[in-house]
Coordinates of C-alpha atoms in Angstrom, one line a residue:
M24 CA -8.7 -0.6 22.6
S25 CA -6.9 -2.3 19.7
S26 CA -3.6 -0.5 19.0
I27 CA -1.6 -3.0 16.9
I28 CA -0.6 -1.5 13.6
R29 CA -1.3 -4.1 10.9
E30 CA 1.6 -3.9 8.4
V31 CA 0.3 -4.4 4.8
W32 CA 2.4 -5.4 1.9
N33 CA 1.6 -6.8 -1.6
Y34 CA 1.3 -10.4 -0.3
N35 CA -1.4 -9.6 2.3
V36 CA -3.2 -6.5 1.0
V37 CA -6.3 -8.3 -0.4
E38 CA -6.7 -10.2 2.9
E39 CA -6.5 -6.9 4.9
F40 CA -9.0 -5.2 2.7
N41 CA -11.4 -8.1 3.4
V42 CA -11.0 -7.2 7.1
I43 CA -11.6 -3.6 6.4
Q44 CA -14.9 -4.5 4.6
M45 CA -16.0 -6.5 7.6
L46 CA -15.3 -3.7 10.0
L47 CA -16.6 -0.9 7.8
P48 CA -20.3 -1.2 8.8
L49 CA -19.4 -0.9 12.5
S50 CA -17.1 2.0 12.1
V51 CA -18.1 5.6 12.6
Y52 CA -14.8 7.4 12.3
A53 CA -11.8 7.0 9.9
S54 CA -8.5 8.8 10.1
F55 CA -5.7 8.7 7.6
D56 CA -2.2 9.9 7.0
M57 CA 0.2 9.8 4.1
E58 CA 4.0 9.6 4.0
F59 CA 5.7 11.0 0.9
P60 CA 9.2 12.2 0.0
G61 CA 8.6 15.8 1.1
T62 CA 7.9 18.9 -0.9
I63 CA 10.2 20.6 -3.5
F64 CA 8.1 23.6 -4.5
H65 CA 7.7 26.3 -1.9
P66 CA 6.5 30.0 -1.9
D67 CA 9.4 32.4 -2.0
V68 CA 8.3 34.4 1.1
P69 CA 9.6 34.7 4.6
K70 CA 8.4 31.9 6.9
H71 CA 6.3 34.3 9.0
F72 CA 4.3 35.2 5.9
L73 CA 3.3 31.6 5.1
S74 CA 0.2 31.7 7.2
S75 CA -1.1 34.7 5.3
L76 CA -1.0 33.2 1.9
S77 CA -4.4 32.8 0.2
P78 CA -6.1 29.4 -0.2
P79 CA -5.7 29.5 -4.1
V80 CA -1.9 30.2 -3.7
N81 CA -1.5 27.4 -1.2
Y82 CA -3.4 25.1 -3.5
S83 CA -1.1 26.0 -6.4
Y84 CA 1.9 24.7 -4.4
L85 CA -0.1 21.7 -3.2
K86 CA -0.9 20.8 -6.8
A87 CA 2.7 21.3 -8.0
N88 CA 4.1 19.0 -5.2
V89 CA 1.4 16.3 -5.4
D90 CA 1.5 16.1 -9.2
T91 CA 5.3 15.6 -8.9
M92 CA 5.8 13.4 -5.9
K93 CA 5.0 9.8 -5.2
L94 CA 3.5 8.1 -2.2
I95 CA 5.4 5.9 0.2
Q96 CA 3.0 4.9 3.0
V97 CA -0.7 5.3 3.7
G98 CA -2.0 4.9 7.3
L99 CA -5.7 4.2 8.0
T100 CA -7.5 3.9 11.4
L101 CA -11.1 2.8 11.7
S102 CA -12.8 3.5 15.0
F103 CA -16.2 2.9 16.7
V104 CA -17.6 3.5 20.1
P105 CA -19.5 0.5 21.4
N106 CA -21.0 2.4 24.3
P107 CA -21.1 6.2 24.0
H108 CA -21.2 6.5 27.8
S109 CA -18.2 4.3 28.5
G110 CA -15.4 6.4 27.0
V111 CA -14.1 3.3 25.3
V112 CA -13.1 3.6 21.6
N113 CA -12.2 0.5 19.6
S114 CA -9.6 1.3 16.8
Y115 CA -8.1 -0.8 14.1
V116 CA -5.0 0.5 12.3
W117 CA -3.4 -0.4 9.0
Q118 CA -0.1 0.8 7.4
F119 CA 0.0 0.3 3.7
N120 CA 3.5 0.1 2.2
L121 CA 3.5 1.1 -1.5
D122 CA 6.0 0.3 -4.2
D123 CA 5.5 3.5 -6.3
F124 CA 8.4 5.6 -5.0
D125 CA 12.0 4.8 -6.1
V126 CA 14.5 6.5 -3.8
D127 CA 17.2 6.3 -6.4
S128 CA 15.4 8.2 -9.2
D129 CA 12.2 9.9 -8.2
F130 CA 11.8 13.5 -7.1
Q131 CA 12.4 14.0 -3.3
N132 CA 13.4 16.3 -0.6
P133 CA 16.6 14.9 0.8
N134 CA 15.8 16.1 4.4
S135 CA 12.5 14.3 4.3
I136 CA 14.1 11.1 3.0
T137 CA 16.7 11.2 5.9
L138 CA 13.8 11.7 8.4
L139 CA 11.8 8.8 7.0
R140 CA 14.8 6.6 7.1
E141 CA 15.4 7.5 10.7
T142 CA 11.8 6.5 11.6
G143 CA 12.4 3.0 10.1
I144 CA 11.0 3.2 6.5
D145 CA 12.9 0.7 4.4
F146 CA 12.8 2.1 0.8
V147 CA 14.3 -1.0 -0.7
R148 CA 11.8 -3.3 0.9
N149 CA 8.9 -1.0 -0.2
K150 CA 10.1 -1.2 -3.8
V151 CA 10.4 -5.0 -3.7
E152 CA 7.5 -6.0 -1.5
G153 CA 5.2 -3.0 -1.6
I154 CA 1.7 -2.7 -2.9
S155 CA 1.3 -1.6 -6.5
L156 CA -0.6 1.7 -6.8
G157 CA -3.1 0.2 -9.3
L158 CA -4.0 -2.6 -7.0
F159 CA -4.3 -0.2 -4.1
R160 CA -6.6 2.1 -6.0
N161 CA -8.9 -0.8 -7.1
L162 CA -9.1 -2.1 -3.5
L163 CA -9.9 1.3 -2.2
I164 CA -12.8 1.7 -4.5
S165 CA -14.2 -1.9 -4.3
S166 CA -14.0 -2.0 -0.5
G167 CA -16.7 0.7 -0.2
L168 CA -14.4 2.8 1.9
L169 CA -14.5 5.7 -0.6
C170 CA -16.5 7.1 -3.5
G171 CA -20.0 6.3 -2.4
P172 CA -22.7 7.0 0.3
S173 CA -20.8 7.0 3.5
H174 CA -21.6 7.0 7.2
L175 CA -18.0 7.7 8.1
N176 CA -16.6 10.9 9.7
W177 CA -13.2 11.4 8.2
V178 CA -10.5 12.9 10.3
T179 CA -7.0 14.2 9.4
F180 CA -4.4 16.6 10.6
H181 CA -3.2 19.3 8.2
G182 CA -4.7 17.1 5.6
A183 CA -4.5 19.0 2.3
Y184 CA -1.7 16.8 1.0
D185 CA -3.4 13.7 2.3
F186 CA -6.6 14.5 0.4
G187 CA -4.5 15.6 -2.6
F188 CA -2.7 12.2 -2.9
V189 CA -6.0 10.3 -2.6
V190 CA -7.6 12.4 -5.4
K191 CA -4.5 11.8 -7.5
I192 CA -4.6 8.0 -6.9
L193 CA -8.3 7.7 -7.7
T194 CA -8.4 9.9 -10.8
Q195 CA -5.0 8.8 -12.1
R196 CA -4.5 12.4 -13.3
P197 CA -2.8 15.6 -12.1
L198 CA -4.9 17.5 -9.6
P199 CA -7.6 19.8 -10.9
P200 CA -6.5 23.3 -12.1
N201 CA -8.3 25.2 -9.3
L202 CA -9.3 24.8 -5.7
I203 CA -13.0 24.6 -6.2
M204 CA -12.7 21.7 -8.6
F205 CA -10.4 20.0 -6.2
M206 CA -12.8 20.4 -3.3
S207 CA -15.6 19.1 -5.4
L208 CA -13.6 15.8 -5.9
V209 CA -12.8 15.7 -2.2
R210 CA -16.5 15.9 -1.3
E211 CA -17.3 13.3 -3.9
I212 CA -14.7 10.8 -2.7
F213 CA -15.1 11.3 1.1
G214 CA -18.5 12.8 1.6
E215 CA -19.3 15.9 3.6
A216 CA -18.2 14.8 7.1
V217 CA -14.5 15.7 6.7
F218 CA -12.6 17.2 9.7
D219 CA -9.1 18.7 9.7
L220 CA -7.8 18.9 13.3
K221 CA -5.2 21.6 12.3
H222 CA -8.1 23.9 11.3
I223 CA -10.2 23.0 14.4
A224 CA -7.3 23.6 16.8
K225 CA -7.2 27.2 15.8
F226 CA -10.6 27.7 17.5
C227 CA -9.7 25.8 20.7
R228 CA -8.0 27.8 23.4
G229 CA -4.5 26.6 24.2
L230 CA -4.0 24.3 21.2
Y231 CA -1.2 25.1 18.8
G232 CA 1.6 23.4 16.8
G233 CA 1.9 20.0 15.0
L234 CA 0.2 16.8 15.8
S235 CA 2.7 15.7 18.4
R236 CA 2.5 19.0 20.2
L237 CA -1.3 18.8 20.3
A238 CA -1.0 15.3 21.8
E239 CA 1.4 16.6 24.4
I240 CA -0.8 19.5 25.4
L241 CA -3.8 17.1 25.7
N242 CA -1.9 14.3 27.4
V243 CA -2.6 11.9 24.6
D244 CA 0.1 9.2 24.4
R245 CA 1.4 7.7 21.1
I246 CA 0.6 4.1 22.1
S247 CA 2.0 2.4 19.0
G248 CA 4.6 3.1 16.4
Q249 CA 6.5 6.4 16.0
S250 CA 6.1 9.8 14.5
H251 CA 6.3 10.1 10.7
Q252 CA 5.1 6.6 10.1
A253 CA 1.7 6.7 8.5
G254 CA -0.1 4.1 10.6
S255 CA 1.0 5.6 13.9
D256 CA 0.2 9.1 12.9
S257 CA -3.3 8.1 11.7
L258 CA -3.9 6.4 15.1
L259 CA -2.6 9.4 17.0
T260 CA -4.8 11.7 14.9
M261 CA -7.8 9.7 15.9
H262 CA -6.9 9.8 19.6
V263 CA -6.3 13.5 19.6
F264 CA -9.6 14.1 17.7
F265 CA -11.5 12.2 20.4
K266 CA -9.7 14.2 23.2
V267 CA -10.6 17.5 21.5
K268 CA -14.2 16.4 21.2
E269 CA -14.3 15.4 24.9
I270 CA -12.7 18.6 26.2
Y271 CA -13.9 21.3 23.8
F272 CA -17.2 19.9 22.4
N273 CA -18.7 17.9 25.2
G274 CA -17.9 14.6 23.4
Y275 CA -20.4 15.1 20.6
L276 CA -20.4 15.8 16.9
D277 CA -22.9 18.6 17.6
Y278 CA -23.5 21.9 15.8
H279 CA -20.4 23.5 17.2
L280 CA -18.0 20.9 15.8
N281 CA -20.0 20.3 12.7
R282 CA -19.4 23.9 11.6
F283 CA -15.8 22.8 10.8
K284 CA -17.0 20.1 8.4
G285 CA -15.4 20.2 4.9
I286 CA -12.8 22.8 5.8
I287 CA -9.2 21.8 5.2
H288 CA -6.4 23.8 6.8
G289 CA -4.5 26.1 4.4
I290 CA -7.0 25.8 1.6
E291 CA -10.1 26.9 3.5
L292 CA -13.0 27.9 1.3
P293 CA -15.7 30.3 2.6
V294 CA -19.1 28.6 3.0
E295 CA -20.5 30.4 -0.1
F296 CA -17.8 28.8 -2.3
Q297 CA -18.1 25.3 -0.9
P298 CA -18.9 23.1 -3.9
R299 CA -22.0 21.0 -4.2
R300 CA -21.9 17.3 -4.7
M301 CA -21.4 16.3 -8.3
L302 CA -24.0 14.4 -10.2
M303 CA -23.3 10.7 -10.1
V304 CA -24.5 9.1 -13.3
P305 CA -24.5 5.7 -15.0
V306 CA -21.6 5.7 -17.4
W307 CA -22.9 3.2 -19.9
P308 CA -26.5 2.1 -20.4
Q309 CA -25.3 -1.5 -20.6
F310 CA -23.6 -1.2 -17.2
P311 CA -26.1 0.6 -15.0
H312 CA -24.3 -0.5 -11.8
V313 CA -21.1 1.4 -12.8
T314 CA -21.3 5.1 -11.9
G315 CA -18.9 7.9 -12.4
T316 CA -18.1 11.6 -12.1
I317 CA -17.6 13.8 -15.1
Y318 CA -14.6 16.1 -14.4
N319 CA -12.8 18.2 -16.9
G320 CA -14.3 16.2 -19.8
L321 CA -13.2 12.9 -18.3
V322 CA -15.2 10.2 -16.6
F323 CA -13.9 8.6 -13.4
L324 CA -15.5 5.3 -12.3
W325 CA -16.5 4.7 -8.7
G326 CA -17.3 1.1 -8.3
G327 CA -19.0 -1.8 -10.1
N328 CA -17.2 -4.4 -12.3
I329 CA -17.1 -4.1 -16.0

C-alpha cells in the first residue's frame, strides 16, 4: 500500500495533477479533507443541544463560516483494490498547500491557528510557495476529478465544510442561500456516490466520536502524517472507511451501505427532499464542448477550453 503523502506546492502542482489524471481511471474511491482557519460563527445554544439543531440551521452556520473563511490545505486520497479477495488496497495521497489564507489579516479562530501551527503548518511558506486558488480550481476541473460523469465513490468524515469549500472554489461565489440548492451543487460536482463516515458511524454499533477515535476503536493506524493535516486525515478517512465496510457491511458497497449515499452529517436531507441532478447544457452554440450548470441566474462552466 502506498502511504507516502505527496506534498504539492505551486512549483509542482501541474505535474502532480498529471499523475492524478493517470491514476483516475484505475481509482474507485476518493477521500478528501480540508484544513481551514476554524469557525467564527456558532449557534448560541448549550453544547448538548448542538446535535438537535435542524439541517437548515446547521447549513446557515456552515454558509456563514465558509463564505467568510479561506482554505489552507486540501488532502486527497485515491484508492483502488487490485484484487477484491486479497484485502489489499492501493492508495495515493496528495496534500495541496494553498496561498489563499493570510494569517496576519484574514478571519480566523485563534485556537484553530494555534492547533494547525502545532501540527506543522507553515503559514508563511504557504503564502509564498502555495498554490493559487484560481490555478487549483482550473486543475480540479480539467483533471476530470470533478464536475462530470464519475465512477468514483467519494468518502469524507463530517464533510459538510469540506463539500462547502469545494462548492465555493468551483463557483467562485458565496454558498447558495438554502440547503437544497447547496446539495444540488454537491451532487452535480461529486455525483451521487458520496459517503460521510460521521453519518454512517451513527448506525454502526460501538462507533462514536471523531475520526481519530473511530480509528482507535477499529484498530486502524495512522500510517503517515499527523492529525489535522489534510493529506494524513484524508488517508486515515479512507482506511477507516474500508475497515467499516469490512466489519459492518461484509466488505461490499451493497444495498445496506448504499442507503447512506448522498447524506452529509449535520445537514441530512430526507430522501424526499434529495435534489435531482441539474440539467447540464451547452453554454454557447459555438462551443458545444463547454457545458455548465445554471444556478441562481449564473452559469458555471465544468470543463472544455474556450
